[in-house]
Amino acid sequence: MQNKLTFLDVLDPGPGTHRKQDPGSFEYTLPAEITSIYPLTASEKLYQIQIIDPDQRNRFSFRPGQFVMLELPGIGEAPFSISSSPVRRGDLELCIRAVGNLTNFLARIERGARVGISGPFGTSFPLKKMQGQDILLIGGGLGIVPLRSPLLSVLENRSRYGRVDIMYGAKSPAELLFTYQYEEWRRFDINLGITVDRTDKSWQGRTGLITELLQERIYQTTSLRNNTYAIVCGPPVMFHFVCKMLTEAGLPMQKMFVSLERRMHCGRGKCCRCNIGSTYTCLDGPVFDYWSVMNLKEAI
Amino acid sequence: MDEQLSYLGVPLIRPRVGFFELSSCEGCQLQLLNNEATLLDFLNLVEIVNFREGMSERGDTYDIAFVEGSVTRKDEIARLTEIRKNAKILVALGSCACFGGVNQLKNRFRDPDWVKKEVYGDFPIETMEAHPLADFVQVDLSIFGCPIKKEEVERIVTDLVVGKTVHHPEYPVCMECKANENICLFELGEPCLGPVTRAGCDAWCTSNRRGCWGCRGPAEAANLKQLEEIMHTYGFDRETILDRLECFGGFASFADTIRAQAKKSPARRKKS
Amino acid sequence: MKLSCEVNVHHLTRVEGHGNISISIKNGVVKKAQWQVVETPRFFEAMLVGKHWENAPYICGRICGICSIGHTLASIRAVENAFGITPSAQTANLRLLLKHMETLQSHILHLYFLAAPDFLGAGSVLPLAKSHPEVVQRALRLKLLANDACDIIGGRRLHPTRTVVGGFTMLPEKGELEKIRQRLLASVPDLLASAELFKTFAIPDFSRETEFVSLKGDTSYPFIGGGLVSTDGVLKKERDYRAMTNEYCAEGFTSKLSKLSRASFAVGALARLNNNFTLLHATAREISKFLGLLPVNHNPYMANVAQLVECVQVTLDSVRLIDTLLGAPWQEPRQPVQAKKGEGVGAVEVPRGILYHYYKFDSRGKVIKADCVIPTSQNHANILRDIEALASQYARTGKKDREIELLAEMLVRAYDPCISCSVH
Amino acid sequence: MIFKVFKKQELARLHALLAVNIIVGPVSKGNDRNGKPLYDFDVVYDFSDLALDYTQTVHSPKRFVLPYQETLSTFAVSRDGWEKHVDLNVYRPLVFFGMHACDINALNKLDLVLAQSTYPNPYYMGKRKNLFIIGLDCNPEPQCFCRSMGTDSAIHGFDLFLTDLGGKYFAEILSATSFDLLSQITCQDPSAKDLARYKHVTSEKSKHYTASVDTSDLTKILDLEFESAAWDYWGKKCLSCGTCANVCPTCYCYGVAEQVDLDLQHAGKTRSLHSCNLIDFAKVAGGHNFRPQSASRLKYRYYHKHRGFVEAFEESLCVGCGRCGAACLADITPPEVIASVRGKE
Ligand SMILES: Cc1cc2nc3c(=O)[nH]c(=O)nc-3n(C[C@H](O)[C@H](O)[C@H](O)COP(=O)(O)OP(=O)(O)OC[C@H]3O[C@@H](n4cnc5c(N)ncnc54)[C@H](O)[C@@H]3O)c2cc1C
Ligand code: SF4
Ligand code: SF4
Ligand code: SF4
């Protein structure tokens, strides 16, 4: 029977396998538990998710801007930006808007439920490079979610950065996220500008487009060229206008970062659903500098 | 059966389900009984309160009403309206309910009286044009197919129970046909509506070497002009295309356009 | 003693299609005893006019969800007869096998899901799943076998995809046929257990003499094609079907009705068995005797028993057919079809009786005229007469309304009517 | 590389030696409507069922490494939680008997993304690594433009490659296993005559290409012609049916679907092959579709294959087998599409 070919088991961990190169990690999800759930608005909730195994939890490390894939059996698996601070490691916070199968089911789930987490995946915001510079964090709608992790990181190391501006716009006051934290953020010597498209009676703040907030900020400086980094997260229309405005104000394209959204089925550069050309949102993104995005067809 | 359903700790409501039939062959309902292997699981998942073909007990309110068949007589409009009133979700079950099905083939005759006479002679009989349900009531969900595919219904019912939205494939049958490694019927000299028909049947007919007749209606981006082109290229005449396009009603408006054109221009010559 | 009764069953349950029963008895005198068919007509015969021959089996199969295979085969046979095509032995055997499996699935569906609840005092099979799980499991097993076989041979258990004029688009895998053969053999104990079960059922004591019409078997129990025979001595060729069906319309029926030698006649399992008892497989004959069914039996409720006997018949005959099919290499599945002007009739014994399809074609093979005569429509007049007789038999017995209603419902169900089919 | 030659009748012995394994190879699938023979890959039980003189299979060998549909994982769900089970769906090696160069190269390209990049896909790798491939030379068909893509010969990714020299096979040996195998049949070192014959056969083959694609500066041209009207022309024809991606030996895009079982105690996750031509391919949360037009989806397929992939891996994701064009009912073929985008014709 010597002509019977021998079977190779690819999951057999051979010598010298790199973590990411380990094929066994492909469909592997870390068992995690939802430890608490805070409703933020009518459709968004903040989930605290803890990786169950303490060892795995401590080994879990990520950089602001990265995302995880969250799985519920038979319901779905989807990418979510980590919106907690990286120092918290495998004790994650995800802010999730109920829009479809998985997210709606998550909205019905109770504390204590089991989920599967894999990741972290993707690129991150270059916080190291940003040190010593002024920072503009511009978020529209759900875009505040991927911004929160770099924001918390900056706040934790406030002294390392120059002026910090947060500009955040939502459709209506009821849709503003993390309202309970604004006061705390302000205490860290940052400029927090909040605006809504439509007001209601309770609203004391400003009304208007986020671009108006940005315009005011730009007027305060002569040029953004030398000392500023920007992170822009939001719907594609917002990218378009905000990035154009920043470019006109002199901010170089490679100092402007965006986080893109695409449909993702694997998060591992295999399913091609998030591709833009051969650029994978999951591997080469979701964080891109504006220059790269400009060069991608149909990116935004 | 009595214990509370739940999934991943989320309590689920066991929907009260009713099955109803208007003008049809009742085959779609039968497909549900044809789930021998999973019938008992199915029955545990829902509470059947009305199923005339299978049971004597009747109930009057239901979460989901599956309505099979098309509307071909006035009293059916009234019955349908009543069902709609009592149902939270109204599902059009099968091609007759979705598009009129084979029943609408009689609509193609200009003289309805001729149709009656052809079958009943002078005996008075009440009927009207065959209509899909949506012509009279709001339809919340369509399950396509003649007959419906039981696996698909099971999937849809499970999705409804756990609260997932039901998405139909938007692409055409060719996609599933190719995934079944079939040799294209056009290559074998037979016509097929696979390129324009909504997938989801797992290429039921073409995998049995039978051209698709379009029972599931048009795919989301159905390129019907190109289909016509292809049919001509492969040497099929207009009637062959129309036989298929007209059969289940999903392509009715396109078939009408072709019929109208046929009156105007002579048959196009086929590419050699 | 209460000698009046009002029965009004609007849309009888556990039958295919929509029919109503009404009985009114006043002081022991039957005032009204009606069977009405209110199903909406779909006009299949008109739909086909102007359509190419290829449409006929495809569209006509959709007359009925339960016996779509029978319709398809009758339609194909009519087209083939019109074009002068004789199916190959392989095609004929495969078709018969497919037909048998439809008969099995339809009879089991009727016996267990539609009829049995009455005898077991339930409203449907659902409570039986709890009270008699083994009975329900057995029914599901038998039905699954029949349905799987239909998938394998016809491509689909309902509205078959592989059956075409000239043969089949595709042949089953031999290995699959072999598996079906084994499952058929293994199902015999289930059938015997079914016989035991039906033996325990109290079949109502009622009979009314009528004419039984079926196809006439020559050497085998009849299913596809051939002349007809009746207990009143009528013999007719397949193509002379109209002389038997004599369709007419009547008040209260959206379906047509039929008559032959008398005011009404009956078709279906009981008629087939009454006319062809000697052609049954020995085992099937034994079971028939065991259940007290000997020709000529005039109790319409015995149709249930006749169906059960036929289940045994088709199961055993299918094993024979598979042996024949497996014993020879596969031939071409399909022969070429040349359309021509002409007319053809196709007769098939579907579960509920003789089904006729008739077409007339022009020289391009387009349908000029179509006619389909459905067994249930042939039975309607007989059902009506039976209801009348039942009402008068029980008019002076003082039975409760509900009892008479149940007897009447069971009577109609015994015919296993396919109402939407009969109206088509 | 080691070369050998052996007599034709030895091939049956080679087959017999390998027959303890599952063997897959080209088999005949009847004729098309014009009487042209059709072939596909299938499991072969008998040497005589192998159609080694096959022209091209209708479908690519991709499904043996990347099935059209595959269960990725199953879940057992209970009251207190759930467990995930992963099965790579590969249990034993497969022998591929008679694969043409284009298909071998296609597997090599798939390797780049699925096996050699970050997060290798174990479902693919498991099957790929357990494949023993015997390559076979071919004669160009009218749709073949592999020469333009530089994939008309295979230099790696197989165990053994055979070229028909008439009465003999010329064998290129690439793995120790195949060397062992050949030592069990009668074969010789190639003579000078064999070598001359081999060179003759290969140069004859290259004369028979009729289709071609001009790939010079193609990545740049595609970038420049992003707005070209040619895309709309083809887009109007395209049926958005995904046939091209299905028959393609290198298209690997997929979708994942989750399903809860009827009993609410099990669930599963299935991967199925998708195509960028399908209308819902680029839909995201909220229902926004990044590529709603058929033309933009069709264009995307070309961009991914002939530009994006080149940027990432320095080669294109097309082996020029021509299957997509042959299978496309709308007659959309890469040589024509690319020529029209270049402004030729
Ligand atoms: C890098 C990245 C980071 C993200 N971070 C966050 C985050 O922090 N918070 C957050 O809330 N979201 C985030 N998202 C978005 C999030 O991933 C999606 O909202 C999520 O995938 C939705 O999954 P679902 O199962 O709930 O919705 P799905 O059921 O997949 O549906 C989503 C939408 O797509 C449509 N759809 C789905 N399937 C089909 C189909 N077959 N045919 C047609 N339409 C269909 C639905 O109508 C619905 O509108 C992020 C996305 C990316 C790529
Ligand atoms: S047979 Fe029909 S469905 Fe299949 S590929 Fe051909 S056209 Fe498409
Ligand atoms: S192949 Fe076409 S006709 Fe057949 S079931 Fe599918 S959609 Fe209906
Ligand atoms: S290019 Fe051809 S095969 Fe591909 S999706 Fe379009 S029509 Fe279908």
PDB file of N, CA and C in Angstrom, chain D residues 87-136:
ATOM      1  N   ASP D  87     -14.984  21.964  10.926  1.00  0.00           N
ATOM      2  CA  ASP D  87     -14.520  20.801  10.184  1.00  0.00           C
ATOM      3  C   ASP D  87     -14.035  21.301   8.822  1.00  0.00           C
ATOM      4  N   LEU D  88     -12.808  20.961   8.470  1.00  0.00           N
ATOM      5  CA  LEU D  88     -12.255  21.470   7.211  1.00  0.00           C
ATOM      6  C   LEU D  88     -12.742  20.677   6.008  1.00  0.00           C
ATOM      7  N   ASN D  89     -13.512  19.647   6.237  1.00  0.00           N
ATOM      8  CA  ASN D  89     -14.072  18.831   5.162  1.00  0.00           C
ATOM      9  C   ASN D  89     -13.002  18.234   4.252  1.00  0.00           C
ATOM     10  N   VAL D  90     -11.927  17.777   4.852  1.00  0.00           N
ATOM     11  CA  VAL D  90     -10.936  17.064   4.033  1.00  0.00           C
ATOM     12  C   VAL D  90     -10.390  15.926   4.879  1.00  0.00           C
ATOM     13  N   TYR D  91     -10.459  14.752   4.310  1.00  0.00           N
ATOM     14  CA  TYR D  91     -10.090  13.581   5.095  1.00  0.00           C
ATOM     15  C   TYR D  91      -9.024  12.721   4.426  1.00  0.00           C
ATOM     16  N   ARG D  92      -8.885  12.879   3.113  1.00  0.00           N
ATOM     17  CA  ARG D  92      -7.854  12.066   2.467  1.00  0.00           C
ATOM     18  C   ARG D  92      -7.356  12.752   1.196  1.00  0.00           C
ATOM     19  N   PRO D  93      -6.191  12.340   0.743  1.00  0.00           N
ATOM     20  CA  PRO D  93      -5.619  12.980  -0.434  1.00  0.00           C
ATOM     21  C   PRO D  93      -6.390  12.629  -1.693  1.00  0.00           C
ATOM     22  N   LEU D  94      -6.233  13.462  -2.687  1.00  0.00           N
ATOM     23  CA  LEU D  94      -6.918  13.299  -3.955  1.00  0.00           C
ATOM     24  C   LEU D  94      -5.862  13.338  -5.046  1.00  0.00           C
ATOM     25  N   VAL D  95      -5.986  12.441  -6.002  1.00  0.00           N
ATOM     26  CA  VAL D  95      -5.056  12.461  -7.119  1.00  0.00           C
ATOM     27  C   VAL D  95      -5.744  13.102  -8.305  1.00  0.00           C
ATOM     28  N   PHE D  96      -5.118  14.102  -8.852  1.00  0.00           N
ATOM     29  CA  PHE D  96      -5.666  14.756 -10.035  1.00  0.00           C
ATOM     30  C   PHE D  96      -4.923  14.237 -11.249  1.00  0.00           C
ATOM     31  N   PHE D  97      -5.619  13.554 -12.094  1.00  0.00           N
ATOM     32  CA  PHE D  97      -4.971  12.874 -13.206  1.00  0.00           C
ATOM     33  C   PHE D  97      -5.240  13.621 -14.500  1.00  0.00           C
ATOM     34  N   GLY D  98      -4.293  14.430 -14.921  1.00  0.00           N
ATOM     35  CA  GLY D  98      -4.454  15.105 -16.208  1.00  0.00           C
ATOM     36  C   GLY D  98      -4.980  16.519 -16.091  1.00  0.00           C
ATOM     37  N   MET D  99      -4.204  17.406 -15.482  1.00  0.00           N
ATOM     38  CA  MET D  99      -4.629  18.798 -15.365  1.00  0.00           C
ATOM     39  C   MET D  99      -3.790  19.640 -16.324  1.00  0.00           C
ATOM     40  N   HIS D 100      -4.446  20.491 -17.066  1.00  0.00           N
ATOM     41  CA  HIS D 100      -3.713  21.339 -18.007  1.00  0.00           C
ATOM     42  C   HIS D 100      -2.967  22.456 -17.278  1.00  0.00           C
ATOM     43  N   ALA D 101      -2.017  23.045 -17.986  1.00  0.00           N
ATOM     44  CA  ALA D 101      -1.150  24.059 -17.379  1.00  0.00           C
ATOM     45  C   ALA D 101      -1.931  25.241 -16.818  1.00  0.00           C
ATOM     46  N   CYS D 102      -2.964  25.661 -17.548  1.00  0.00           N
ATOM     47  CA  CYS D 102      -3.702  26.838 -17.079  1.00  0.00           C
ATOM     48  C   CYS D 102      -4.309  26.575 -15.712  1.00  0.00           C
ATOM     49  N   ASP D 103      -4.871  25.399 -15.539  1.00  0.00           N
ATOM     50  CA  ASP D 103      -5.521  25.091 -14.269  1.00  0.00           C
ATOM     51  C   ASP D 103      -4.514  24.936 -13.130  1.00  0.00           C
ATOM     52  N   ILE D 104      -3.349  24.413 -13.468  1.00  0.00           N
ATOM     53  CA  ILE D 104      -2.296  24.335 -12.442  1.00  0.00           C
ATOM     54  C   ILE D 104      -1.885  25.738 -12.024  1.00  0.00           C
ATOM     55  N   ASN D 105      -1.720  26.590 -13.011  1.00  0.00           N
ATOM     56  CA  ASN D 105      -1.357  27.975 -12.691  1.00  0.00           C
ATOM     57  C   ASN D 105      -2.454  28.676 -11.906  1.00  0.00           C
ATOM     58  N   ALA D 106      -3.683  28.306 -12.195  1.00  0.00           N
ATOM     59  CA  ALA D 106      -4.804  28.910 -11.472  1.00  0.00           C
ATOM     60  C   ALA D 106      -4.701  28.562  -9.990  1.00  0.00           C
ATOM     61  N   LEU D 107      -4.374  27.305  -9.713  1.00  0.00           N
ATOM     62  CA  LEU D 107      -4.228  26.911  -8.309  1.00  0.00           C
ATOM     63  C   LEU D 107      -3.074  27.680  -7.663  1.00  0.00           C
ATOM     64  N   ASN D 108      -2.020  27.861  -8.428  1.00  0.00           N
ATOM     65  CA  ASN D 108      -0.892  28.634  -7.886  1.00  0.00           C
ATOM     66  C   ASN D 108      -1.324  30.046  -7.515  1.00  0.00           C
ATOM     67  N   LYS D 109      -2.188  30.610  -8.334  1.00  0.00           N
ATOM     68  CA  LYS D 109      -2.652  31.971  -8.045  1.00  0.00           C
ATOM     69  C   LYS D 109      -3.555  31.984  -6.819  1.00  0.00           C
ATOM     70  N   LEU D 110      -4.410  30.972  -6.734  1.00  0.00           N
ATOM     71  CA  LEU D 110      -5.265  30.893  -5.552  1.00  0.00           C
ATOM     72  C   LEU D 110      -4.419  30.774  -4.288  1.00  0.00           C
ATOM     73  N   ASP D 111      -3.311  30.038  -4.417  1.00  0.00           N
ATOM     74  CA  ASP D 111      -2.415  29.891  -3.264  1.00  0.00           C
ATOM     75  C   ASP D 111      -1.976  31.243  -2.717  1.00  0.00           C
ATOM     76  N   LEU D 112      -1.720  32.183  -3.648  1.00  0.00           N
ATOM     77  CA  LEU D 112      -1.206  33.487  -3.218  1.00  0.00           C
ATOM     78  C   LEU D 112      -2.129  34.125  -2.192  1.00  0.00           C
ATOM     79  N   VAL D 113      -3.420  34.091  -2.470  1.00  0.00           N
ATOM     80  CA  VAL D 113      -4.353  34.715  -1.525  1.00  0.00           C
ATOM     81  C   VAL D 113      -4.768  33.789  -0.406  1.00  0.00           C
ATOM     82  N   LEU D 114      -5.010  32.540  -0.763  1.00  0.00           N
ATOM     83  CA  LEU D 114      -5.670  31.683   0.218  1.00  0.00           C
ATOM     84  C   LEU D 114      -4.702  30.899   1.098  1.00  0.00           C
ATOM     85  N   ALA D 115      -3.484  30.749   0.635  1.00  0.00           N
ATOM     86  CA  ALA D 115      -2.564  29.943   1.442  1.00  0.00           C
ATOM     87  C   ALA D 115      -1.338  30.712   1.886  1.00  0.00           C
ATOM     88  N   GLN D 116      -0.916  31.689   1.072  1.00  0.00           N
ATOM     89  CA  GLN D 116       0.370  32.304   1.387  1.00  0.00           C
ATOM     90  C   GLN D 116       0.278  33.697   1.993  1.00  0.00           C
ATOM     91  N   SER D 117      -0.938  34.170   2.230  1.00  0.00           N
ATOM     92  CA  SER D 117      -1.054  35.527   2.761  1.00  0.00           C
ATOM     93  C   SER D 117      -1.338  35.467   4.261  1.00  0.00           C
ATOM     94  N   THR D 118      -1.578  36.604   4.847  1.00  0.00           N
ATOM     95  CA  THR D 118      -1.976  36.636   6.263  1.00  0.00           C
ATOM     96  C   THR D 118      -3.275  35.847   6.377  1.00  0.00           C
ATOM     97  N   TYR D 119      -3.497  35.215   7.474  1.00  0.00           N
ATOM     98  CA  TYR D 119      -4.671  34.393   7.705  1.00  0.00           C
ATOM     99  C   TYR D 119      -4.910  33.369   6.603  1.00  0.00           C
ATOM    100  N   PRO D 120      -4.036  32.412   6.444  1.00  0.00           N
ATOM    101  CA  PRO D 120      -4.291  31.390   5.435  1.00  0.00           C
ATOM    102  C   PRO D 120      -5.614  30.673   5.709  1.00  0.00           C
ATOM    103  N   ASN D 121      -6.295  30.333   4.625  1.00  0.00           N
ATOM    104  CA  ASN D 121      -7.600  29.699   4.747  1.00  0.00           C
ATOM    105  C   ASN D 121      -7.420  28.185   4.859  1.00  0.00           C
ATOM    106  N   PRO D 122      -7.676  27.629   6.034  1.00  0.00           N
ATOM    107  CA  PRO D 122      -7.366  26.219   6.241  1.00  0.00           C
ATOM    108  C   PRO D 122      -8.253  25.276   5.437  1.00  0.00           C
ATOM    109  N   TYR D 123      -9.477  25.726   5.109  1.00  0.00           N
ATOM    110  CA  TYR D 123     -10.371  24.867   4.321  1.00  0.00           C
ATOM    111  C   TYR D 123      -9.751  24.633   2.950  1.00  0.00           C
ATOM    112  N   TYR D 124      -9.217  25.707   2.413  1.00  0.00           N
ATOM    113  CA  TYR D 124      -8.561  25.623   1.114  1.00  0.00           C
ATOM    114  C   TYR D 124      -7.255  24.850   1.239  1.00  0.00           C
ATOM    115  N   MET D 125      -6.458  25.268   2.208  1.00  0.00           N
ATOM    116  CA  MET D 125      -5.134  24.647   2.338  1.00  0.00           C
ATOM    117  C   MET D 125      -5.210  23.154   2.568  1.00  0.00           C
ATOM    118  N   GLY D 126      -6.181  22.762   3.379  1.00  0.00           N
ATOM    119  CA  GLY D 126      -6.326  21.341   3.672  1.00  0.00           C
ATOM    120  C   GLY D 126      -6.519  20.547   2.403  1.00  0.00           C
ATOM    121  N   LYS D 127      -7.312  21.086   1.510  1.00  0.00           N
ATOM    122  CA  LYS D 127      -7.582  20.370   0.262  1.00  0.00           C
ATOM    123  C   LYS D 127      -6.404  20.498  -0.689  1.00  0.00           C
ATOM    124  N   ARG D 128      -5.871  21.671  -0.759  1.00  0.00           N
ATOM    125  CA  ARG D 128      -4.781  21.941  -1.685  1.00  0.00           C
ATOM    126  C   ARG D 128      -3.546  21.109  -1.343  1.00  0.00           C
ATOM    127  N   LYS D 129      -3.233  21.057  -0.054  1.00  0.00           N
ATOM    128  CA  LYS D 129      -2.019  20.346   0.336  1.00  0.00           C
ATOM    129  C   LYS D 129      -2.176  18.848   0.179  1.00  0.00           C
ATOM    130  N   ASN D 130      -3.401  18.386   0.080  1.00  0.00           N
ATOM    131  CA  ASN D 130      -3.633  16.957  -0.066  1.00  0.00           C
ATOM    132  C   ASN D 130      -3.998  16.587  -1.493  1.00  0.00           C
ATOM    133  N   LEU D 131      -3.495  17.358  -2.399  1.00  0.00           N
ATOM    134  CA  LEU D 131      -3.747  17.133  -3.810  1.00  0.00           C
ATOM    135  C   LEU D 131      -2.447  16.666  -4.462  1.00  0.00           C
ATOM    136  N   PHE D 132      -2.531  15.570  -5.170  1.00  0.00           N
ATOM    137  CA  PHE D 132      -1.379  15.104  -5.930  1.00  0.00           C
ATOM    138  C   PHE D 132      -1.725  15.350  -7.388  1.00  0.00           C
ATOM    139  N   ILE D 133      -0.937  16.188  -8.068  1.00  0.00           N
ATOM    140  CA  ILE D 133      -1.349  16.622  -9.400  1.00  0.00           C
ATOM    141  C   ILE D 133      -0.456  16.067 -10.506  1.00  0.00           C
ATOM    142  N   ILE D 134      -1.095  15.400 -11.445  1.00  0.00           N
ATOM    143  CA  ILE D 134      -0.389  14.994 -12.655  1.00  0.00           C
ATOM    144  C   ILE D 134      -0.845  15.918 -13.764  1.00  0.00           C
ATOM    145  N   GLY D 135       0.057  16.744 -14.223  1.00  0.00           N
ATOM    146  CA  GLY D 135      -0.270  17.688 -15.282  1.00  0.00           C
ATOM    147  C   GLY D 135      -0.195  17.020 -16.642  1.00  0.00           C
ATOM    148  N   LEU D 136      -0.823  17.641 -17.611  1.00  0.00           N
ATOM    149  CA  LEU D 136      -0.863  17.068 -18.953  1.00  0.00           C
ATOM    150  C   LEU D 136      -0.849  18.206 -19.958  1.00  0.00           C
TER     151      LEU D 136
END
